[in-house]
mmCIF file of C-alpha atoms in Angstrom:
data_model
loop_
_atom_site.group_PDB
_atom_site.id
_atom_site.type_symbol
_atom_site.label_atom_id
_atom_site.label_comp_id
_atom_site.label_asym_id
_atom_site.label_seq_id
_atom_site.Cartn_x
_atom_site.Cartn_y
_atom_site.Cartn_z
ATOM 1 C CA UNK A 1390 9.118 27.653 10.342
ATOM 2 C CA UNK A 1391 7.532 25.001 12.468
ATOM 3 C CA UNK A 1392 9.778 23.692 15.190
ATOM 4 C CA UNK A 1393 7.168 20.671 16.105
ATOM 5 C CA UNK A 1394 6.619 19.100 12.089
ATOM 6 C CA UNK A 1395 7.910 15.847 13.507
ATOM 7 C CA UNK A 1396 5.820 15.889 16.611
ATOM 8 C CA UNK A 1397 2.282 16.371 15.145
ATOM 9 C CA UNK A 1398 -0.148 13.613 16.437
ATOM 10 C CA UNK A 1399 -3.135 14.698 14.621
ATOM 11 C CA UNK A 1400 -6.421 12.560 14.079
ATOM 12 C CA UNK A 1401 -8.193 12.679 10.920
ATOM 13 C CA UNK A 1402 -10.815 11.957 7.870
ATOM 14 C CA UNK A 1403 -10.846 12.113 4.707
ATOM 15 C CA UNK A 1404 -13.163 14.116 2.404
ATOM 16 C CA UNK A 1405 -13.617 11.771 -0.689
ATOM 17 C CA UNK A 1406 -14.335 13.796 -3.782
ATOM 18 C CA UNK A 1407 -11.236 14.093 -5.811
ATOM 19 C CA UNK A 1408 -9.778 11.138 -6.397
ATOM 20 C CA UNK A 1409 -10.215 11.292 -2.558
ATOM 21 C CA UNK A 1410 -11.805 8.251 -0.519
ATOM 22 C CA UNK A 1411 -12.588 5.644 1.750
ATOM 23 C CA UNK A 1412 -16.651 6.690 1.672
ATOM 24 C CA UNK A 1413 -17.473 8.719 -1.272
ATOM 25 C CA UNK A 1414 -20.718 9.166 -3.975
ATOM 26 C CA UNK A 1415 -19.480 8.642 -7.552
ATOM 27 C CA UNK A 1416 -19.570 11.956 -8.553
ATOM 28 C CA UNK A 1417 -15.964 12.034 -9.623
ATOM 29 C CA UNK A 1418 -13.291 10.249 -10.634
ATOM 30 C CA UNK A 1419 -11.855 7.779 -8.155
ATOM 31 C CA UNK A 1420 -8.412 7.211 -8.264
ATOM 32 C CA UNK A 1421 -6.893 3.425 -7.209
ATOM 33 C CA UNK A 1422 -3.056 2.986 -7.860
ATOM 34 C CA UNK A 1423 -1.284 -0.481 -7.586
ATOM 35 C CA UNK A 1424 1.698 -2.291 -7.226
ATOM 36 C CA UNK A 1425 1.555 -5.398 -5.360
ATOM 37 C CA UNK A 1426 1.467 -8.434 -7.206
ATOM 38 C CA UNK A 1427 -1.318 -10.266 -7.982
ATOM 39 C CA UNK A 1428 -3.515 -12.510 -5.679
ATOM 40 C CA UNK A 1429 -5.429 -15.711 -6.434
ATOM 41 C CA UNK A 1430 -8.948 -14.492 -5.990
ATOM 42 C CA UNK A 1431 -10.330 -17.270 -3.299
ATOM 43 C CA UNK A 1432 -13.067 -16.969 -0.899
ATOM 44 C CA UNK A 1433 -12.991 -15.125 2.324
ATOM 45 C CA UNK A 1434 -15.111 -15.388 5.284
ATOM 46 C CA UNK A 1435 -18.329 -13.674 4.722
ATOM 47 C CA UNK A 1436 -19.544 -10.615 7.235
ATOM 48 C CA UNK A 1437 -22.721 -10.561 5.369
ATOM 49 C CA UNK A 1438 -26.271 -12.834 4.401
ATOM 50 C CA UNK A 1439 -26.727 -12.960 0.841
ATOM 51 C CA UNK A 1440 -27.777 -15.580 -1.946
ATOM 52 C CA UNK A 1441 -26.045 -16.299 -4.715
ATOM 53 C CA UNK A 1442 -27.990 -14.576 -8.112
ATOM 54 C CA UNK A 1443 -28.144 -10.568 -8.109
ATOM 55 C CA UNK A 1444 -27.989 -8.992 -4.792
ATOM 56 C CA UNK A 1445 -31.058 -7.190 -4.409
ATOM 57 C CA UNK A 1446 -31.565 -8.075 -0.715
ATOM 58 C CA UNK A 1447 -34.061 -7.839 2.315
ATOM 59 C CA UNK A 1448 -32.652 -4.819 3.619
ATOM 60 C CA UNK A 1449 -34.218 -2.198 1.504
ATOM 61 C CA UNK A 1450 -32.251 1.004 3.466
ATOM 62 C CA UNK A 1451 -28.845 -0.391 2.670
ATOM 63 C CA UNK A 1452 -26.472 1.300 0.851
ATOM 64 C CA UNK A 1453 -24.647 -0.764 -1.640
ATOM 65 C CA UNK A 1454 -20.917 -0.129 -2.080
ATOM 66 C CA UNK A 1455 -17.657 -1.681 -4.244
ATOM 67 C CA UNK A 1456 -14.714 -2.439 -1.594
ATOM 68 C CA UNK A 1457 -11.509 -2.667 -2.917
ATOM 69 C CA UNK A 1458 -9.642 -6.124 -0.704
ATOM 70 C CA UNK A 1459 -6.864 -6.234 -2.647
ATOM 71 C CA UNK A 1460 -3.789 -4.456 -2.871
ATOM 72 C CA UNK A 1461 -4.730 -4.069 0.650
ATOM 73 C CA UNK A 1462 -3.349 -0.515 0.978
ATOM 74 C CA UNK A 1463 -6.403 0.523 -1.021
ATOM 75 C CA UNK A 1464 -8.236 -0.406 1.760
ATOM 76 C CA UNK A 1465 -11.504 1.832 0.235
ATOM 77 C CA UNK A 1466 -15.114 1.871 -0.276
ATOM 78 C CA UNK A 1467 -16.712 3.145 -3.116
ATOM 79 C CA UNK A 1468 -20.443 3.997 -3.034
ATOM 80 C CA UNK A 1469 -23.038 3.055 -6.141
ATOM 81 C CA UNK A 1470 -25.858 5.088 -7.157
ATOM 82 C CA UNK A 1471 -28.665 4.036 -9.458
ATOM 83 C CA UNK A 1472 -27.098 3.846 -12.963
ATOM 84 C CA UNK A 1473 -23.623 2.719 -14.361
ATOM 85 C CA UNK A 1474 -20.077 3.848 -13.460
ATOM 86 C CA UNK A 1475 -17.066 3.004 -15.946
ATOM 87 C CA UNK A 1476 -13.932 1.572 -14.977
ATOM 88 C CA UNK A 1477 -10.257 1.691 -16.773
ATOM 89 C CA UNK A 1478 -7.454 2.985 -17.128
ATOM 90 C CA UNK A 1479 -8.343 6.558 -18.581
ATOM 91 C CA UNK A 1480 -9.122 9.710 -17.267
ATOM 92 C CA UNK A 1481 -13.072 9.792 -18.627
ATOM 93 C CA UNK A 1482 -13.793 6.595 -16.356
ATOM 94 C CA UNK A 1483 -14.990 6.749 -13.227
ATOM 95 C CA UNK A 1484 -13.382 4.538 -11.310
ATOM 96 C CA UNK A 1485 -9.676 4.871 -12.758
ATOM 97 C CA UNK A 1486 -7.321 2.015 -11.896
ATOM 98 C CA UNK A 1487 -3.935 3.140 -12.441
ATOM 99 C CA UNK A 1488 -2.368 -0.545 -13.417
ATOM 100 C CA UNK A 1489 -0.870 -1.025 -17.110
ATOM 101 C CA UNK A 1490 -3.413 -4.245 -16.974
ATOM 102 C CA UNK A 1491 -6.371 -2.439 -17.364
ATOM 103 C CA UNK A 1492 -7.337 -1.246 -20.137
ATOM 104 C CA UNK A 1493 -8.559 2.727 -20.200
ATOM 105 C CA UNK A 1494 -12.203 1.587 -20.464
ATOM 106 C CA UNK A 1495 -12.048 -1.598 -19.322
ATOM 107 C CA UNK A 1496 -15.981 -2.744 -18.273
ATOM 108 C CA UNK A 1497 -18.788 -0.973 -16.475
ATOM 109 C CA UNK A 1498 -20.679 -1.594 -13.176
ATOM 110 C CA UNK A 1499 -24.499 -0.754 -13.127
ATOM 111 C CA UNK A 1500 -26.613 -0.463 -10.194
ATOM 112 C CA UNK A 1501 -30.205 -1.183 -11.099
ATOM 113 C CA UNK A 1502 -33.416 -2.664 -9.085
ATOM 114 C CA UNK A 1503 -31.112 -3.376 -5.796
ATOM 115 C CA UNK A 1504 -28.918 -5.391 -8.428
ATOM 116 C CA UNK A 1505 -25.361 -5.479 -9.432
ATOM 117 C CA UNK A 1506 -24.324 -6.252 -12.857
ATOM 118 C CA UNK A 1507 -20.788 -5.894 -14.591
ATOM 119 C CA UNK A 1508 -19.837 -5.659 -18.306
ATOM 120 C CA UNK A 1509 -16.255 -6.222 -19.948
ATOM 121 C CA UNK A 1510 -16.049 -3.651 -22.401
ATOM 122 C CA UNK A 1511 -13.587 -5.386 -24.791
ATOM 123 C CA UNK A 1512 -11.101 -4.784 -22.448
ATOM 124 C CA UNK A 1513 -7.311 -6.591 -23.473
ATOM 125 C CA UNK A 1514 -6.617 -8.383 -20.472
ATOM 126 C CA UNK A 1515 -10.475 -9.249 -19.414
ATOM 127 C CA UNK A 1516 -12.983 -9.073 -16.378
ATOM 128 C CA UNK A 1517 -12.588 -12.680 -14.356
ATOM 129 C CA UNK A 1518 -15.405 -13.168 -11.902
ATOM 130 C CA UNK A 1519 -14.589 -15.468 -9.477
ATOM 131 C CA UNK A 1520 -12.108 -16.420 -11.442
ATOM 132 C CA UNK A 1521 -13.477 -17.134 -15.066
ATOM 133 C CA UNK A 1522 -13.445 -14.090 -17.978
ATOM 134 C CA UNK A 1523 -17.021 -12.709 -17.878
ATOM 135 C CA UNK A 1524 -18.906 -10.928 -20.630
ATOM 136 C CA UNK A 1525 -22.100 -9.801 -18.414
ATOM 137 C CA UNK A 1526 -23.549 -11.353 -15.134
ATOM 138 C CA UNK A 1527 -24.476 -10.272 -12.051
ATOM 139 C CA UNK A 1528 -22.329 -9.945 -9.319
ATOM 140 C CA UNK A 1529 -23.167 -11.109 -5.646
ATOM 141 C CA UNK A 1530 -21.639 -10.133 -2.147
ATOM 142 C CA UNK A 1531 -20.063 -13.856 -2.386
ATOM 143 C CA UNK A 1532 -18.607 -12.254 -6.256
ATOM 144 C CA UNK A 1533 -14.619 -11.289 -6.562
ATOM 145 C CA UNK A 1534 -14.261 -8.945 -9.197
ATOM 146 C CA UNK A 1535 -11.254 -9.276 -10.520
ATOM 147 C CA UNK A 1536 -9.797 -6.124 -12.849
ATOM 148 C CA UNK A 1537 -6.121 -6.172 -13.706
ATOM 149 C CA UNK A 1538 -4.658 -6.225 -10.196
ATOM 150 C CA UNK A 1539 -7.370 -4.979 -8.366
ATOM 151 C CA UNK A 1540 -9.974 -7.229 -6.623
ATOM 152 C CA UNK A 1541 -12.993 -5.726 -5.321
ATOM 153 C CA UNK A 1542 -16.345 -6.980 -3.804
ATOM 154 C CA UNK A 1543 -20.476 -5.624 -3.648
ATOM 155 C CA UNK A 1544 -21.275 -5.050 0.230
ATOM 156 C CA UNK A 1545 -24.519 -3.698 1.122
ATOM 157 C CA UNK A 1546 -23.642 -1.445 4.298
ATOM 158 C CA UNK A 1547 -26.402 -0.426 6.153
ATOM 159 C CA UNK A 1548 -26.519 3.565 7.245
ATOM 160 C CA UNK A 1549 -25.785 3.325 10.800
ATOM 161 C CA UNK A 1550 -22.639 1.221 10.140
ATOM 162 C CA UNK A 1551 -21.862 3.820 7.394
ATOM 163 C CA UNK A 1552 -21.737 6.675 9.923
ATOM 164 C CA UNK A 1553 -19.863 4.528 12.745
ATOM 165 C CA UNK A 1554 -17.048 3.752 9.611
ATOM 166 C CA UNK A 1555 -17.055 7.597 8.713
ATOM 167 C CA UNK A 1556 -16.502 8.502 12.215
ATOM 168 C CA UNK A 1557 -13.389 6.177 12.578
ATOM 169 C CA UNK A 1558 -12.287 7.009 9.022
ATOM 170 C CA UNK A 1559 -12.175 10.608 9.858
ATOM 171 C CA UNK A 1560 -10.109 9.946 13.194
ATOM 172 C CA UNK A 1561 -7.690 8.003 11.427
ATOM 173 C CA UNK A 1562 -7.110 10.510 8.617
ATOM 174 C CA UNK A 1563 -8.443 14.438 9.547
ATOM 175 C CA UNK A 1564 -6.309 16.398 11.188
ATOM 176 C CA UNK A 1565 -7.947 17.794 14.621
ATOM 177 C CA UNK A 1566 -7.511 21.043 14.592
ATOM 178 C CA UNK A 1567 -8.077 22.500 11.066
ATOM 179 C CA UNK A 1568 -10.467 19.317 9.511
ATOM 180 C CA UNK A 1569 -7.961 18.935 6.868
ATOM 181 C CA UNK A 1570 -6.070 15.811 6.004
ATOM 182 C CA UNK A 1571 -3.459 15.189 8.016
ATOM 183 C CA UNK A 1572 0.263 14.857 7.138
ATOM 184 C CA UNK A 1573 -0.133 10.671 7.476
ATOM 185 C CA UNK A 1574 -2.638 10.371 4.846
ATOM 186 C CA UNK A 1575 -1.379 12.803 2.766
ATOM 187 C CA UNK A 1576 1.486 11.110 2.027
ATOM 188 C CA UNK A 1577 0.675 7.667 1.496
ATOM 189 C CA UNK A 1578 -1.867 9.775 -1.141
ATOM 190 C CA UNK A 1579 1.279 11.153 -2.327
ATOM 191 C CA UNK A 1580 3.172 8.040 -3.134
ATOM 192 C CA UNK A 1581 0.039 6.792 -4.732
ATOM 193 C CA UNK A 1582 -0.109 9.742 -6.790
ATOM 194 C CA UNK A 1583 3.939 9.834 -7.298
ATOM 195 C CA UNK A 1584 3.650 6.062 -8.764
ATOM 196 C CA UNK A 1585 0.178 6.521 -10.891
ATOM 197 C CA UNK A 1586 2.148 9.378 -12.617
ATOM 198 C CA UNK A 1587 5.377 7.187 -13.534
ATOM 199 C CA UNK A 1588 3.268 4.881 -15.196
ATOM 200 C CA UNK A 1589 0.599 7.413 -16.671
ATOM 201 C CA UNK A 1590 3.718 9.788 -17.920
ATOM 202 C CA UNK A 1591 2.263 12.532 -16.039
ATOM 203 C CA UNK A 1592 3.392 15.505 -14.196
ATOM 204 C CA UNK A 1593 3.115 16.399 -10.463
ATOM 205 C CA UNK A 1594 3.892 19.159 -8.445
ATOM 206 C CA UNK A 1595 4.295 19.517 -4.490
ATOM 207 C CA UNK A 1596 3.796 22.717 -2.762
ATOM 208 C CA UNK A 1597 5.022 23.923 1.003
ATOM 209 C CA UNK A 1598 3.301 26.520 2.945
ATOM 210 C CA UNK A 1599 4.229 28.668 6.109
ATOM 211 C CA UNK A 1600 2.224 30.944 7.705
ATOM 212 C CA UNK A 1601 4.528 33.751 7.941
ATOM 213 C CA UNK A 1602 5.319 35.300 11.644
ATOM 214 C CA UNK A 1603 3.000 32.581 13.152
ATOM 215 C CA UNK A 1604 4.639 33.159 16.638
ATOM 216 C CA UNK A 1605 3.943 36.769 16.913
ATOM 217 C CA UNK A 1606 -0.008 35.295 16.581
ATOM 218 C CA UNK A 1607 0.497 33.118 19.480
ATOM 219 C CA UNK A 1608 2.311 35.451 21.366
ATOM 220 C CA UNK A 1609 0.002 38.497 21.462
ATOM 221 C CA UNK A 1610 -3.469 37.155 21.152
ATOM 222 C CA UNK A 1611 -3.251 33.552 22.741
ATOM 223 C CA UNK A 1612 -2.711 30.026 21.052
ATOM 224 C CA UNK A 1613 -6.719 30.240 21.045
ATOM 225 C CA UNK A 1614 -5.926 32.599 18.628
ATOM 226 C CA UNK A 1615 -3.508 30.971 16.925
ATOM 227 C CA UNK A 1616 -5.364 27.805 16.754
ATOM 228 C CA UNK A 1617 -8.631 30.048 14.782
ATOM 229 C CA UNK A 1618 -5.563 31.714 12.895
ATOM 230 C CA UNK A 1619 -4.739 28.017 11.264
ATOM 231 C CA UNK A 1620 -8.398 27.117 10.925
ATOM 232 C CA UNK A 1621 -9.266 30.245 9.014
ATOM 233 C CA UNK A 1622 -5.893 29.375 6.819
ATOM 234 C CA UNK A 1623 -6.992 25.790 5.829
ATOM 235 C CA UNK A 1624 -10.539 26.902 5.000
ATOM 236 C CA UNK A 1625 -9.111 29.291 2.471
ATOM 237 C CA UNK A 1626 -6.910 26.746 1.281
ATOM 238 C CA UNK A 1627 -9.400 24.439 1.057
ATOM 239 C CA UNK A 1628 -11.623 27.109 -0.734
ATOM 240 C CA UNK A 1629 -9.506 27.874 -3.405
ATOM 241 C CA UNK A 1630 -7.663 24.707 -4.369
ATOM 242 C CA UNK A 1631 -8.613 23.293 -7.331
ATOM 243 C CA UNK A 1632 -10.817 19.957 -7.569
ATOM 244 C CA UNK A 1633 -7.939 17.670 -8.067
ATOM 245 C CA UNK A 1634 -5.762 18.961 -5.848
ATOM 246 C CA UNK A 1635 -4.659 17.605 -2.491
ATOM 247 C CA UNK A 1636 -3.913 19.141 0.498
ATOM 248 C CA UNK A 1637 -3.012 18.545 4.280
ATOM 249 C CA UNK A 1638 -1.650 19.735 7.202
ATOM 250 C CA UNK A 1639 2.214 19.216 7.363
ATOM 251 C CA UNK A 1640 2.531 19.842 10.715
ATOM 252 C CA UNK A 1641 2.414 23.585 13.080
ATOM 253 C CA UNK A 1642 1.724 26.189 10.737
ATOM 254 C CA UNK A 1643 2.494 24.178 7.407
ATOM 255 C CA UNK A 1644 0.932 23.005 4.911
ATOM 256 C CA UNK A 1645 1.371 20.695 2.217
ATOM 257 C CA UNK A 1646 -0.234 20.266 -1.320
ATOM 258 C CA UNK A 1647 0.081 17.724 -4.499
ATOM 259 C CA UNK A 1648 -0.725 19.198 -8.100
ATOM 260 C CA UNK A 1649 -1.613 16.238 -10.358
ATOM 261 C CA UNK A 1650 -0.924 16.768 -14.161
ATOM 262 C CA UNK A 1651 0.290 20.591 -13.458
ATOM 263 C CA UNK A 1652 4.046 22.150 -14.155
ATOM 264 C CA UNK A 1653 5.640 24.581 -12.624
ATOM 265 C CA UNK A 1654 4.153 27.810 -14.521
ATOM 266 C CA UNK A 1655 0.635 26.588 -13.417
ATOM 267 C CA UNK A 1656 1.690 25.701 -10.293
ATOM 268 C CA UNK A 1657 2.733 29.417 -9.463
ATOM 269 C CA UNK A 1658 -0.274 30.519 -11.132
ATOM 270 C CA UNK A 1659 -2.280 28.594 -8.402
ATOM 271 C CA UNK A 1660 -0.424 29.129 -5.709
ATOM 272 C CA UNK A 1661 -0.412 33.236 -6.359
ATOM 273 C CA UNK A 1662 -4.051 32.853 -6.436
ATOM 274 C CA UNK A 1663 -4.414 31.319 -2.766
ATOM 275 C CA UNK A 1664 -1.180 33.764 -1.511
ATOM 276 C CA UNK A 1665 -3.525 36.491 -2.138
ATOM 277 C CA UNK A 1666 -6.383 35.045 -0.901
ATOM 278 C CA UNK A 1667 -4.607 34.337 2.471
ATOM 279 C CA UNK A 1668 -3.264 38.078 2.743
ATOM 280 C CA UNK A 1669 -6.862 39.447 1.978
ATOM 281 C CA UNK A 1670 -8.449 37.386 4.856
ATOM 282 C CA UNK A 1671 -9.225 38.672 7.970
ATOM 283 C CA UNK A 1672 -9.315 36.693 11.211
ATOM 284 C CA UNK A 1673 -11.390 37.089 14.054
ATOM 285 C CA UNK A 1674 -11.120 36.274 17.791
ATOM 286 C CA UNK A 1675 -12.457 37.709 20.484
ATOM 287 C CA UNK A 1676 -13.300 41.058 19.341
ATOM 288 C CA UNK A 1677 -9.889 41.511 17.603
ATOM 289 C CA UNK A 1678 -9.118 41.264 14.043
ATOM 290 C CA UNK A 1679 -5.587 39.639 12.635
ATOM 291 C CA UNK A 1680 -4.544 39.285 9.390
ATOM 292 C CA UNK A 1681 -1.361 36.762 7.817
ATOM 293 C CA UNK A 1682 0.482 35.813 4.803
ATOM 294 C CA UNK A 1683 1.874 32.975 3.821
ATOM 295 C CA UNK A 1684 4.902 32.138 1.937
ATOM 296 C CA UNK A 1685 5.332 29.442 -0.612
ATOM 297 C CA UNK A 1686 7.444 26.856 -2.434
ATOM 298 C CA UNK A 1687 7.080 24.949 -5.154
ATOM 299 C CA UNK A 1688 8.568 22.183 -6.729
ATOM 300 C CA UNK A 1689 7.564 20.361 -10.431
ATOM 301 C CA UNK A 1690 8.522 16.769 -11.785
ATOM 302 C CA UNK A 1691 7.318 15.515 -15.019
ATOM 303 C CA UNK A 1692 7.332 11.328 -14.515
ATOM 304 C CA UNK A 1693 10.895 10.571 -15.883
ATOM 305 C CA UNK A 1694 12.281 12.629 -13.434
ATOM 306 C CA UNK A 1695 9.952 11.633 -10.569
ATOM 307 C CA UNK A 1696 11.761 9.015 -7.970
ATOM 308 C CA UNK A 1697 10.735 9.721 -4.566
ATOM 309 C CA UNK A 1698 8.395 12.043 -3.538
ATOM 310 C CA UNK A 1699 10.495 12.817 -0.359
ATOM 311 C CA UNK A 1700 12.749 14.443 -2.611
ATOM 312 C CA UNK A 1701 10.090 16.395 -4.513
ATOM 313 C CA UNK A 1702 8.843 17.227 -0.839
ATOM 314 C CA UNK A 1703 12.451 18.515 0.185
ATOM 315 C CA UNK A 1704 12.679 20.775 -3.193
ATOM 316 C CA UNK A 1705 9.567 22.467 -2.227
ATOM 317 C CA UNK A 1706 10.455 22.854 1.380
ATOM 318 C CA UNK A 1707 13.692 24.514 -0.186
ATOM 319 C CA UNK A 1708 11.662 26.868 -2.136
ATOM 320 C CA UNK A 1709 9.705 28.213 1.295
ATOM 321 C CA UNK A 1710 13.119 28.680 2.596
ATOM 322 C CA UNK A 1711 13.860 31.082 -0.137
ATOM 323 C CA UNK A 1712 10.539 32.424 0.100
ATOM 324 C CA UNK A 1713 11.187 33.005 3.962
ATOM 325 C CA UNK A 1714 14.342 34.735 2.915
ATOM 326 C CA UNK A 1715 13.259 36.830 -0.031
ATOM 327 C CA UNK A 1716 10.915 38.568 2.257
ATOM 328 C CA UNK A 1717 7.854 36.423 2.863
ATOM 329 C CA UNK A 1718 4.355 36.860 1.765
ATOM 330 C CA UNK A 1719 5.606 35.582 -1.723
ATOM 331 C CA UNK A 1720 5.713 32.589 -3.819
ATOM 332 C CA UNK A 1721 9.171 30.719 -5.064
ATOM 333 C CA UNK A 1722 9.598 27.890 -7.554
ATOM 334 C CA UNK A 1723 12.611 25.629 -7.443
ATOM 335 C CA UNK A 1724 14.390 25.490 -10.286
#
């Protein structure tokens, strides 16, 4: 086990695909959960030129992006290609806002001739605009979109400033070493997750993993070693995780991963498949070849049972114990 998990310092990014974030193409779902309270939507200072009718602007190379200011803690941008992305409450938009407010297709965003336009979609609750309940218009970098409790503004970002953002994104959020998450991030992704389920009635399941006998690495090829060791371990992890699921570095030689919408029976299944895919990988360094295992504990919730993911955390880490003392190289599920 890892002596140092409370001692990690780790810098980091974030990828973006899976209902991952702060700078990510629409190509799948994005995932927003909520539970501040509602803001008035009022005007805030402007960081950008712009008139007030569609914003196809002057700068033809800029990017054009929805930014989520409010709940703050969704502090993420959201890129838009040519076309239309929906947005609601169900799992076949693609922007899902996990808020009881919005309705599971709520309205649609299209991006067309350097313009912005949003449609309510005969939502329940409405799209306000600034404010009033909107049918169809246009919406301007001045705008607030208001959808259930989510507010979110058009910005135009221009590449350069893209890249700079990416670059302090990823030091905030990637772990060092490895290039995965890192434990921080992971977990406020976690409590996002844990309170979209609760509402959504879904399940979730956390997973722990050790690399087994990590100190022996360490001690007879070199922490160089070592260090290569854990790299080669998250790219396999990373490799052969599903889409949806997330995973981090917990800290040393741990790992940690979130299953949305899986129970304990798939959960094994999954984790089986990347146990094996650890113990067939081979390592090198410096002309010698080292091979690991990892052992692994799970831990399942469906949403009436889910209260605090620190104690759906602790079940898994429980598991790994067992796993440790079963034998390693194997995979336990807490019962």
């Amino acid at each position: 086990m890892s002596a140092d998990r409370e001692t990690e310092n780790n810098q980091q990014s974030i990828e973006a695909a899976e209902g991952k974030t702060l700078i990510r193409p629409a190509l799948a779902p994005v995932h927003l959960g909520n539970t501040a309270e509602t803001p008035a939507v009022t005007d805030e200072d402007q960081t950008q030129a712009g008139g007030s009718g569609g914003v196809a602007t002057d700068f033809a190379r800029n990017i054009p992006f929805l930014r989520v200011i409010h709940p703050r803690e969704f502090t993420q941008r959201i890129r838009l290609n040519e076309g239309t992305m929906i947005i609601g409450r169900g799992q076949n938009a693609d922007i899902i806002l996990h808020d009881s407010q919005v309705s599971r297709i709520h309205s649609k965003i299209t991006y067309s001739g350097g313009k912005i336009f949003v449609e309510d979609l005969g939502s329940t609750n409405g799209t306000l605009l600034d404010g009033r309940p909107v049918k169809l218009d246009s919406l301007t970098i001045h705008s607030r979109l208001q959808i259930g409790r989510f507010v979110l503004k058009a910005e135009f970002k221009d590449p350069d400033e893209i890249s700079y953002d990416d670059k302090i994104l990823a030091a905030a959020t990637t772990d060092s070493l490895t290039g995965v998450p890192n434990r921080q991030w992971l977990l406020e992704q976690g409590v996002t997750f844990l309170k979209a389920f609760k509402e959504n009635k879904r399940l979730l399941s956390a997973v722990m993993i050790d690399v087994d006998h990590f100190k022996r690495v360490n001690d007879e090829y070199g922490h160089q070693a070592g260090d290569q060791v854990l790299c080669d371990v998250a790219a396999v992890l990373q490799k052969n995780k599903r889409e949806l699921d997330l995973l981090g570095r917990y800290g040393g030689e741990e790992f940690l991963m979130f299953l949305p919408h899986t129970q304990h029976d798939e959960a094994e299944m999954v984790c089986q498949r990347i146990r094996s895919a650890i113990e067939e990988h081979v390592s090198e360094f410096e002309g010698h070849t080292i091979k690991v295992t990892i052992s692994v504990g799970v831990a399942s919730e469906s949403f009436d049972a889910l209260h605090a993911l620190d104690g759906l955390i602790r079940r898994a880490d429980d598991a790994l114990y067992e796993a440790k003392r079963e034998g390693r190289n194997r995979v336990v599920v807490s019962q």
